[in-house]
GROMACS .gro file of N, CA and C in nm:
model
  420
    1UNK      N    1   1.529  -2.767  -1.128
    1UNK     CA    2   1.559  -2.755  -0.994
    1UNK      C    3   1.430  -2.770  -0.920
    2UNK      N    4   1.442  -2.887  -0.804
    2UNK     CA    5   1.323  -2.910  -0.722
    2UNK      C    6   1.339  -2.814  -0.600
    3UNK      N    7   1.257  -2.735  -0.585
    3UNK     CA    8   1.237  -2.630  -0.455
    3UNK      C    9   1.152  -2.698  -0.352
    4UNK      N   10   1.199  -2.668  -0.235
    4UNK     CA   11   1.108  -2.731  -0.101
    4UNK      C   12   1.011  -2.619  -0.087
    5UNK      N   13   0.905  -2.662  -0.021
    5UNK     CA   14   0.808  -2.559   0.007
    5UNK      C   15   0.863  -2.455   0.112
    6UNK      N   16   0.949  -2.500   0.194
    6UNK     CA   17   1.022  -2.383   0.276
    6UNK      C   18   1.110  -2.293   0.208
    7UNK      N   19   1.179  -2.333   0.101
    7UNK     CA   20   1.260  -2.248   0.011
    7UNK      C   21   1.144  -2.161  -0.077
    8UNK      N   22   1.031  -2.204  -0.136
    8UNK     CA   23   0.955  -2.118  -0.189
    8UNK      C   24   0.905  -2.011  -0.085
    9UNK      N   25   0.874  -2.022   0.032
    9UNK     CA   26   0.837  -1.944   0.150
    9UNK      C   27   0.929  -1.835   0.158
   10UNK      N   28   1.069  -1.900   0.178
   10UNK     CA   29   1.179  -1.798   0.191
   10UNK      C   30   1.176  -1.708   0.072
   11UNK      N   31   1.169  -1.748  -0.036
   11UNK     CA   32   1.170  -1.664  -0.145
   11UNK      C   33   1.068  -1.558  -0.156
   12UNK      N   34   0.934  -1.608  -0.106
   12UNK     CA   35   0.838  -1.497  -0.116
   12UNK      C   36   0.848  -1.387  -0.008
   13UNK      N   37   0.906  -1.435   0.100
   13UNK     CA   38   0.942  -1.343   0.196
   13UNK      C   39   1.048  -1.242   0.157
   14UNK      N   40   1.143  -1.300   0.077
   14UNK     CA   41   1.231  -1.207   0.037
   14UNK      C   42   1.203  -1.100  -0.068
   15UNK      N   43   1.081  -1.154  -0.165
   15UNK     CA   44   0.999  -1.061  -0.249
   15UNK      C   45   0.945  -0.982  -0.182
   16UNK      N   46   0.886  -0.994  -0.077
   16UNK     CA   47   0.798  -0.908  -0.005
   16UNK      C   48   0.869  -0.800   0.043
   17UNK      N   49   0.999  -0.831   0.138
   17UNK     CA   50   1.069  -0.743   0.191
   17UNK      C   51   1.131  -0.644   0.065
   18UNK      N   52   1.185  -0.705  -0.049
   18UNK     CA   53   1.225  -0.625  -0.169
   18UNK      C   54   1.116  -0.528  -0.210
   19UNK      N   55   1.005  -0.553  -0.227
   19UNK     CA   56   0.877  -0.482  -0.255
   19UNK      C   57   0.865  -0.362  -0.148
   20UNK      N   58   0.863  -0.397  -0.025
   20UNK     CA   59   0.857  -0.302   0.092
   20UNK      C   60   0.969  -0.183   0.072
   21UNK      N   61   1.088  -0.249   0.050
   21UNK     CA   62   1.192  -0.165   0.076
   21UNK      C   63   1.205  -0.063  -0.032
   22UNK      N   64   1.171  -0.108  -0.160
   22UNK     CA   65   1.168  -0.049  -0.276
   22UNK      C   66   1.048   0.096  -0.265
   23UNK      N   67   0.930   0.038  -0.223
   23UNK     CA   68   0.830   0.117  -0.200
   23UNK      C   69   0.850   0.227  -0.107
   24UNK      N   70   0.913   0.202   0.007
   24UNK     CA   71   0.937   0.316   0.115
   24UNK      C   72   1.033   0.395   0.079
   25UNK      N   73   1.147   0.358  -0.018
   25UNK     CA   74   1.250   0.435  -0.041
   25UNK      C   75   1.203   0.560  -0.140
   26UNK      N   76   1.106   0.479  -0.235
   26UNK     CA   77   1.041   0.592  -0.318
   26UNK      C   78   0.946   0.688  -0.246
   27UNK      N   79   0.888   0.645  -0.144
   27UNK     CA   80   0.792   0.722  -0.075
   27UNK      C   81   0.886   0.831   0.011
   28UNK      N   82   0.998   0.768   0.068
   28UNK     CA   83   1.067   0.844   0.169
   28UNK      C   84   1.140   0.965   0.075
   29UNK      N   85   1.160   0.937  -0.059
   29UNK     CA   86   1.203   1.036  -0.158
   29UNK      C   87   1.122   1.156  -0.187
   30UNK      N   88   0.970   1.125  -0.172
   30UNK     CA   89   0.873   1.215  -0.202
   30UNK      C   90   0.841   1.277  -0.061
   31UNK      N   91   0.894   1.246   0.054
   31UNK     CA   92   0.868   1.309   0.167
   31UNK      C   93   0.762   1.248   0.264
   32UNK      N   94   0.723   1.102   0.212
   32UNK     CA   95   0.600   1.062   0.277
   32UNK      C   96   0.679   0.936   0.359
   33UNK      N   97   0.617   0.910   0.462
   33UNK     CA   98   0.653   0.818   0.559
   33UNK      C   99   0.605   0.680   0.528
   34UNK      N  100   0.660   0.566   0.568
   34UNK     CA  101   0.623   0.422   0.554
   34UNK      C  102   0.459   0.404   0.599
   35UNK      N  103   0.423   0.450   0.726
   35UNK     CA  104   0.298   0.471   0.758
   35UNK      C  105   0.200   0.522   0.677
   36UNK      N  106   0.233   0.644   0.624
   36UNK     CA  107   0.153   0.728   0.540
   36UNK      C  108   0.141   0.668   0.410
   37UNK      N  109   0.250   0.585   0.347
   37UNK     CA  110   0.234   0.512   0.241
   37UNK      C  111   0.158   0.400   0.237
   38UNK      N  112   0.129   0.345   0.367
   38UNK     CA  113   0.040   0.231   0.372
   38UNK      C  114  -0.104   0.280   0.392
   39UNK      N  115  -0.121   0.397   0.447
   39UNK     CA  116  -0.260   0.447   0.456
   39UNK      C  117  -0.294   0.496   0.323
   40UNK      N  118  -0.207   0.549   0.225
   40UNK     CA  119  -0.265   0.598   0.108
   40UNK      C  120  -0.269   0.483   0.010
   41UNK      N  121  -0.214   0.368   0.035
   41UNK     CA  122  -0.236   0.245  -0.054
   41UNK      C  123  -0.351   0.182  -0.009
   42UNK      N  124  -0.394   0.207   0.120
   42UNK     CA  125  -0.517   0.124   0.180
   42UNK      C  126  -0.643   0.204   0.115
   43UNK      N  127  -0.634   0.326   0.128
   43UNK     CA  128  -0.733   0.413   0.081
   43UNK      C  129  -0.760   0.413  -0.063
   44UNK      N  130  -0.643   0.382  -0.147
   44UNK     CA  131  -0.644   0.372  -0.282
   44UNK      C  132  -0.726   0.251  -0.325
   45UNK      N  133  -0.683   0.154  -0.244
   45UNK     CA  134  -0.760   0.020  -0.262
   45UNK      C  135  -0.910  -0.009  -0.219
   46UNK      N  136  -0.929   0.056  -0.099
   46UNK     CA  137  -1.051   0.029  -0.042
   46UNK      C  138  -1.156   0.136  -0.049
   47UNK      N  139  -1.100   0.267  -0.090
   47UNK     CA  140  -1.182   0.367  -0.072
   47UNK      C  141  -1.160   0.432   0.043
   48UNK      N  142  -1.254   0.531   0.083
   48UNK     CA  143  -1.248   0.610   0.194
   48UNK      C  144  -1.259   0.531   0.312
   49UNK      N  145  -1.181   0.553   0.403
   49UNK     CA  146  -1.171   0.469   0.539
   49UNK      C  147  -1.197   0.567   0.687
   50UNK      N  148  -1.271   0.485   0.759
   50UNK     CA  149  -1.295   0.568   0.884
   50UNK      C  150  -1.159   0.526   0.953
   51UNK      N  151  -1.151   0.618   1.062
   51UNK     CA  152  -1.009   0.618   1.139
   51UNK      C  153  -0.970   0.467   1.179
   52UNK      N  154  -1.074   0.408   1.269
   52UNK     CA  155  -1.059   0.277   1.292
   52UNK      C  156  -1.020   0.176   1.204
   53UNK      N  157  -1.054   0.199   1.068
   53UNK     CA  158  -1.043   0.114   0.954
   53UNK      C  159  -0.889   0.134   0.930
   54UNK      N  160  -0.834   0.274   0.924
   54UNK     CA  161  -0.718   0.303   0.915
   54UNK      C  162  -0.618   0.220   0.985
   55UNK      N  163  -0.651   0.231   1.139
   55UNK     CA  164  -0.580   0.160   1.257
   55UNK      C  165  -0.569   0.014   1.221
   56UNK      N  166  -0.685  -0.043   1.162
   56UNK     CA  167  -0.667  -0.176   1.118
   56UNK      C  168  -0.571  -0.227   1.014
   57UNK      N  169  -0.568  -0.144   0.906
   57UNK     CA  170  -0.490  -0.132   0.794
   57UNK      C  171  -0.328  -0.120   0.842
   58UNK      N  172  -0.315  -0.056   0.928
   58UNK     CA  173  -0.175  -0.012   0.985
   58UNK      C  174  -0.135  -0.127   1.090
   59UNK      N  175  -0.246  -0.208   1.131
   59UNK     CA  176  -0.212  -0.280   1.247
   59UNK      C  177  -0.153  -0.225   1.372
   60UNK      N  178  -0.220  -0.105   1.396
   60UNK     CA  179  -0.185  -0.042   1.534
   60UNK      C  180  -0.311   0.002   1.600
   61UNK      N  181  -0.281   0.067   1.712
   61UNK     CA  182  -0.389   0.105   1.797
   61UNK      C  183  -0.469   0.270   1.728
   62UNK      N  184  -0.568   0.281   1.733
   62UNK     CA  185  -0.636   0.383   1.691
   62UNK      C  186  -0.593   0.509   1.745
   63UNK      N  187  -0.531   0.510   1.844
   63UNK     CA  188  -0.458   0.635   1.915
   63UNK      C  189  -0.355   0.669   1.836
   64UNK      N  190  -0.284   0.584   1.759
   64UNK     CA  191  -0.153   0.625   1.693
   64UNK      C  192  -0.211   0.694   1.558
   65UNK      N  193  -0.317   0.662   1.509
   65UNK     CA  194  -0.349   0.710   1.379
   65UNK      C  195  -0.377   0.842   1.366
   66UNK      N  196  -0.423   0.911   1.473
   66UNK     CA  197  -0.441   1.054   1.478
   66UNK      C  198  -0.337   1.131   1.440
   67UNK      N  199  -0.220   1.111   1.492
   67UNK     CA  200  -0.090   1.187   1.449
   67UNK      C  201  -0.057   1.159   1.315
   68UNK      N  202  -0.063   1.062   1.258
   68UNK     CA  203  -0.037   1.012   1.136
   68UNK      C  204  -0.110   1.074   1.025
   69UNK      N  205  -0.242   1.090   1.060
   69UNK     CA  206  -0.338   1.151   0.987
   69UNK      C  207  -0.326   1.294   0.974
   70UNK      N  208  -0.314   1.337   1.110
   70UNK     CA  209  -0.280   1.485   1.100
   70UNK      C  210  -0.176   1.550   1.019
   71UNK      N  211  -0.080   1.469   1.012
   71UNK     CA  212   0.047   1.515   0.913
   71UNK      C  213   0.016   1.504   0.778
   72UNK      N  214  -0.066   1.398   0.754
   72UNK     CA  215  -0.107   1.382   0.607
   72UNK      C  216  -0.206   1.507   0.575
   73UNK      N  217  -0.289   1.553   0.667
   73UNK     CA  218  -0.366   1.646   0.634
   73UNK      C  219  -0.292   1.770   0.605
   74UNK      N  220  -0.199   1.801   0.710
   74UNK     CA  221  -0.112   1.899   0.685
   74UNK      C  222  -0.041   1.921   0.564
   75UNK      N  223   0.002   1.798   0.501
   75UNK     CA  224   0.069   1.806   0.374
   75UNK      C  225  -0.026   1.809   0.257
   76UNK      N  226  -0.160   1.805   0.286
   76UNK     CA  227  -0.253   1.797   0.179
   76UNK      C  228  -0.259   1.664   0.121
   77UNK      N  229  -0.219   1.573   0.176
   77UNK     CA  230  -0.259   1.417   0.109
   77UNK      C  231  -0.394   1.372   0.115
   78UNK      N  232  -0.454   1.399   0.247
   78UNK     CA  233  -0.584   1.332   0.255
   78UNK      C  234  -0.660   1.453   0.327
   79UNK      N  235  -0.788   1.412   0.343
   79UNK     CA  236  -0.883   1.498   0.387
   79UNK      C  237  -0.980   1.404   0.506
   80UNK      N  238  -1.017   1.493   0.605
   80UNK     CA  239  -1.086   1.420   0.729
   80UNK      C  240  -1.229   1.481   0.721
   81UNK      N  241  -1.325   1.397   0.703
   81UNK     CA  242  -1.455   1.439   0.703
   81UNK      C  243  -1.529   1.361   0.807
   82UNK      N  244  -1.660   1.428   0.838
   82UNK     CA  245  -1.737   1.353   0.944
   82UNK      C  246  -1.804   1.247   0.856
   83UNK      N  247  -1.836   1.138   0.917
   83UNK     CA  248  -1.908   1.019   0.869
   83UNK      C  249  -2.055   1.052   0.858
   84UNK      N  250  -2.105   1.033   0.774
   84UNK     CA  251  -2.269   1.069   0.741
   84UNK      C  252  -2.343   0.995   0.839
   85UNK      N  253  -2.302   0.854   0.868
   85UNK     CA  254  -2.401   0.779   0.962
   85UNK      C  255  -2.376   0.826   1.117
   86UNK      N  256  -2.246   0.870   1.153
   86UNK     CA  257  -2.220   0.890   1.277
   86UNK      C  258  -2.122   1.011   1.278
   87UNK      N  259  -2.170   1.122   1.321
   87UNK     CA  260  -2.084   1.248   1.321
   87UNK      C  261  -1.952   1.260   1.423
   88UNK      N  262  -1.947   1.150   1.496
   88UNK     CA  263  -1.851   1.134   1.600
   88UNK      C  264  -1.729   1.066   1.527
   89UNK      N  265  -1.756   0.987   1.415
   89UNK     CA  266  -1.670   0.904   1.335
   89UNK      C  267  -1.615   1.015   1.239
   90UNK      N  268  -1.495   0.985   1.202
   90UNK     CA  269  -1.425   1.046   1.089
   90UNK      C  270  -1.367   0.969   0.981
   91UNK      N  271  -1.399   1.001   0.848
   91UNK     CA  272  -1.365   0.953   0.746
   91UNK      C  273  -1.229   0.992   0.679
   92UNK      N  274  -1.164   0.912   0.626
   92UNK     CA  275  -1.047   0.979   0.538
   92UNK      C  276  -1.035   0.933   0.411
   93UNK      N  277  -1.008   1.044   0.324
   93UNK     CA  278  -1.001   1.024   0.182
   93UNK      C  279  -0.877   1.092   0.128
   94UNK      N  280  -0.823   1.035   0.003
   94UNK     CA  281  -0.715   1.096  -0.059
   94UNK      C  282  -0.773   1.232  -0.150
   95UNK      N  283  -0.675   1.347  -0.120
   95UNK     CA  284  -0.689   1.460  -0.194
   95UNK      C  285  -0.617   1.433  -0.322
   96UNK      N  286  -0.659   1.507  -0.430
   96UNK     CA  287  -0.605   1.522  -0.580
   96UNK      C  288  -0.464   1.494  -0.555
   97UNK      N  289  -0.416   1.583  -0.479
   97UNK     CA  290  -0.252   1.565  -0.451
   97UNK      C  291  -0.226   1.443  -0.409
   98UNK      N  292  -0.289   1.380  -0.295
   98UNK     CA  293  -0.257   1.235  -0.255
   98UNK      C  294  -0.266   1.133  -0.366
   99UNK      N  295  -0.372   1.155  -0.463
   99UNK     CA  296  -0.372   1.055  -0.563
   99UNK      C  297  -0.290   1.060  -0.684
  100UNK      N  298  -0.217   1.201  -0.684
  100UNK     CA  299  -0.116   1.222  -0.778
  100UNK      C  300   0.009   1.146  -0.734
  101UNK      N  301   0.030   1.186  -0.596
  101UNK     CA  302   0.154   1.121  -0.538
  101UNK      C  303   0.167   0.969  -0.524
  102UNK      N  304   0.055   0.898  -0.511
  102UNK     CA  305   0.041   0.752  -0.486
  102UNK      C  306   0.048   0.708  -0.637
  103UNK      N  307  -0.008   0.762  -0.725
  103UNK     CA  308   0.007   0.718  -0.861
  103UNK      C  309   0.142   0.733  -0.941
  104UNK      N  310   0.226   0.857  -0.889
  104UNK     CA  311   0.358   0.858  -0.915
  104UNK      C  312   0.443   0.755  -0.858
  105UNK      N  313   0.432   0.707  -0.732
  105UNK     CA  314   0.489   0.619  -0.678
  105UNK      C  315   0.481   0.487  -0.745
  106UNK      N  316   0.360   0.460  -0.756
  106UNK     CA  317   0.315   0.348  -0.848
  106UNK      C  318   0.385   0.311  -0.977
  107UNK      N  319   0.387   0.419  -1.040
  107UNK     CA  320   0.438   0.416  -1.172
  107UNK      C  321   0.600   0.400  -1.177
  108UNK      N  322   0.673   0.446  -1.087
  108UNK     CA  323   0.790   0.423  -1.054
  108UNK      C  324   0.826   0.290  -0.990
  109UNK      N  325   0.753   0.234  -0.926
  109UNK     CA  326   0.783   0.094  -0.861
  109UNK      C  327   0.802  -0.021  -0.960
  110UNK      N  328   0.754  -0.039  -1.059
  110UNK     CA  329   0.818  -0.146  -1.150
  110UNK      C  330   0.952  -0.130  -1.193
  111UNK      N  331   0.996  -0.012  -1.232
  111UNK     CA  332   1.157   0.019  -1.245
  111UNK      C  333   1.233  -0.029  -1.148
  112UNK      N  334   1.204   0.020  -1.033
  112UNK     CA  335   1.272   0.022  -0.921
  112UNK      C  336   1.283  -0.133  -0.882
  113UNK      N  337   1.167  -0.204  -0.899
  113UNK     CA  338   1.183  -0.363  -0.887
  113UNK      C  339   1.238  -0.426  -0.998
  114UNK      N  340   1.270  -0.382  -1.095
  114UNK     CA  341   1.333  -0.447  -1.224
  114UNK      C  342   1.240  -0.540  -1.302
  115UNK      N  343   1.098  -0.486  -1.292
  115UNK     CA  344   1.018  -0.569  -1.366
  115UNK      C  345   1.056  -0.579  -1.515
  116UNK      N  346   1.140  -0.490  -1.575
  116UNK     CA  347   1.168  -0.486  -1.695
  116UNK      C  348   1.259  -0.610  -1.734
  117UNK      N  349   1.307  -0.659  -1.631
  117UNK     CA  350   1.391  -0.778  -1.650
  117UNK      C  351   1.317  -0.915  -1.692
  118UNK      N  352   1.183  -0.897  -1.671
  118UNK     CA  353   1.095  -0.997  -1.702
  118UNK      C  354   1.055  -1.024  -1.829
  119UNK      N  355   1.052  -1.124  -1.922
  119UNK     CA  356   0.984  -1.111  -2.042
  119UNK      C  357   0.831  -1.131  -2.034
  120UNK      N  358   0.749  -1.122  -2.124
  120UNK     CA  359   0.618  -1.091  -2.148
  120UNK      C  360   0.563  -1.248  -2.062
  121UNK      N  361   0.622  -1.379  -2.122
  121UNK     CA  362   0.563  -1.492  -2.058
  121UNK      C  363   0.593  -1.507  -1.910
  122UNK      N  364   0.721  -1.441  -1.867
  122UNK     CA  365   0.750  -1.452  -1.730
  122UNK      C  366   0.658  -1.378  -1.637
  123UNK      N  367   0.621  -1.246  -1.707
  123UNK     CA  368   0.543  -1.173  -1.627
  123UNK      C  369   0.393  -1.234  -1.621
  124UNK      N  370   0.341  -1.292  -1.713
  124UNK     CA  371   0.229  -1.362  -1.736
  124UNK      C  372   0.212  -1.470  -1.630
  125UNK      N  373   0.324  -1.554  -1.622
  125UNK     CA  374   0.338  -1.668  -1.533
  125UNK      C  375   0.353  -1.608  -1.383
  126UNK      N  376   0.434  -1.512  -1.345
  126UNK     CA  377   0.416  -1.437  -1.223
  126UNK      C  378   0.297  -1.393  -1.193
  127UNK      N  379   0.224  -1.333  -1.270
  127UNK     CA  380   0.070  -1.300  -1.239
  127UNK      C  381  -0.027  -1.403  -1.201
  128UNK      N  382   0.011  -1.530  -1.276
  128UNK     CA  383  -0.095  -1.627  -1.261
  128UNK      C  384  -0.064  -1.701  -1.113
  129UNK      N  385   0.067  -1.714  -1.092
  129UNK     CA  386   0.132  -1.752  -0.966
  129UNK      C  387   0.066  -1.666  -0.851
  130UNK      N  388   0.084  -1.543  -0.839
  130UNK     CA  389   0.009  -1.461  -0.737
  130UNK      C  390  -0.137  -1.484  -0.748
  131UNK      N  391  -0.218  -1.487  -0.843
  131UNK     CA  392  -0.331  -1.492  -0.843
  131UNK      C  393  -0.363  -1.629  -0.772
  132UNK      N  394  -0.295  -1.737  -0.802
  132UNK     CA  395  -0.327  -1.884  -0.748
  132UNK      C  396  -0.290  -1.861  -0.599
  133UNK      N  397  -0.189  -1.787  -0.540
  133UNK     CA  398  -0.148  -1.783  -0.409
  133UNK      C  399  -0.239  -1.683  -0.312
  134UNK      N  400  -0.286  -1.598  -0.373
  134UNK     CA  401  -0.364  -1.482  -0.316
  134UNK      C  402  -0.497  -1.469  -0.401
  135UNK      N  403  -0.572  -1.544  -0.411
  135UNK     CA  404  -0.708  -1.517  -0.474
  135UNK      C  405  -0.769  -1.396  -0.434
  136UNK      N  406  -0.750  -1.361  -0.311
  136UNK     CA  407  -0.812  -1.249  -0.239
  136UNK      C  408  -0.712  -1.136  -0.202
  137UNK      N  409  -0.707  -1.014  -0.257
  137UNK     CA  410  -0.618  -0.937  -0.218
  137UNK      C  411  -0.619  -0.896  -0.062
  138UNK      N  412  -0.504  -0.896   0.011
  138UNK     CA  413  -0.499  -0.864   0.151
  138UNK      C  414  -0.559  -0.726   0.192
  139UNK      N  415  -0.565  -0.638   0.069
  139UNK     CA  416  -0.599  -0.504   0.091
  139UNK      C  417  -0.770  -0.499   0.076
  140UNK      N  418  -0.835  -0.591   0.045
  140UNK     CA  419  -1.004  -0.595   0.012
  140UNK      C  420  -1.040  -0.627   0.143
   0.00000   0.00000   0.00000
């Protein structure tokens, strides 16, 4: 079957939406909001983040981040510390509880997405295609 570029784009958008929906459903079952999930994933992939970097990762204004991070601190998912270079700046890092929660969600995601429906060759091919389309992770 010959797929048009537009059909491939539509399929990729469908896949992204499927992944987001599955991840958010798993997170909400653990009492984690969509925004908290994105913060946790960003920290997991990039390391400790300044509040401004969290805002950039969420594609929102920095003023929105304070409330999100406050709730995450109250839940014991992250800690906020002073930046060593600038005491006015705050750095966010995952706590042990936060690391465990994000790892649990990541372990459940393949089953939720149906990755077991792909055989080893299909998984390898999908990995190669993703590497070809996204040579640099958007989280980097």
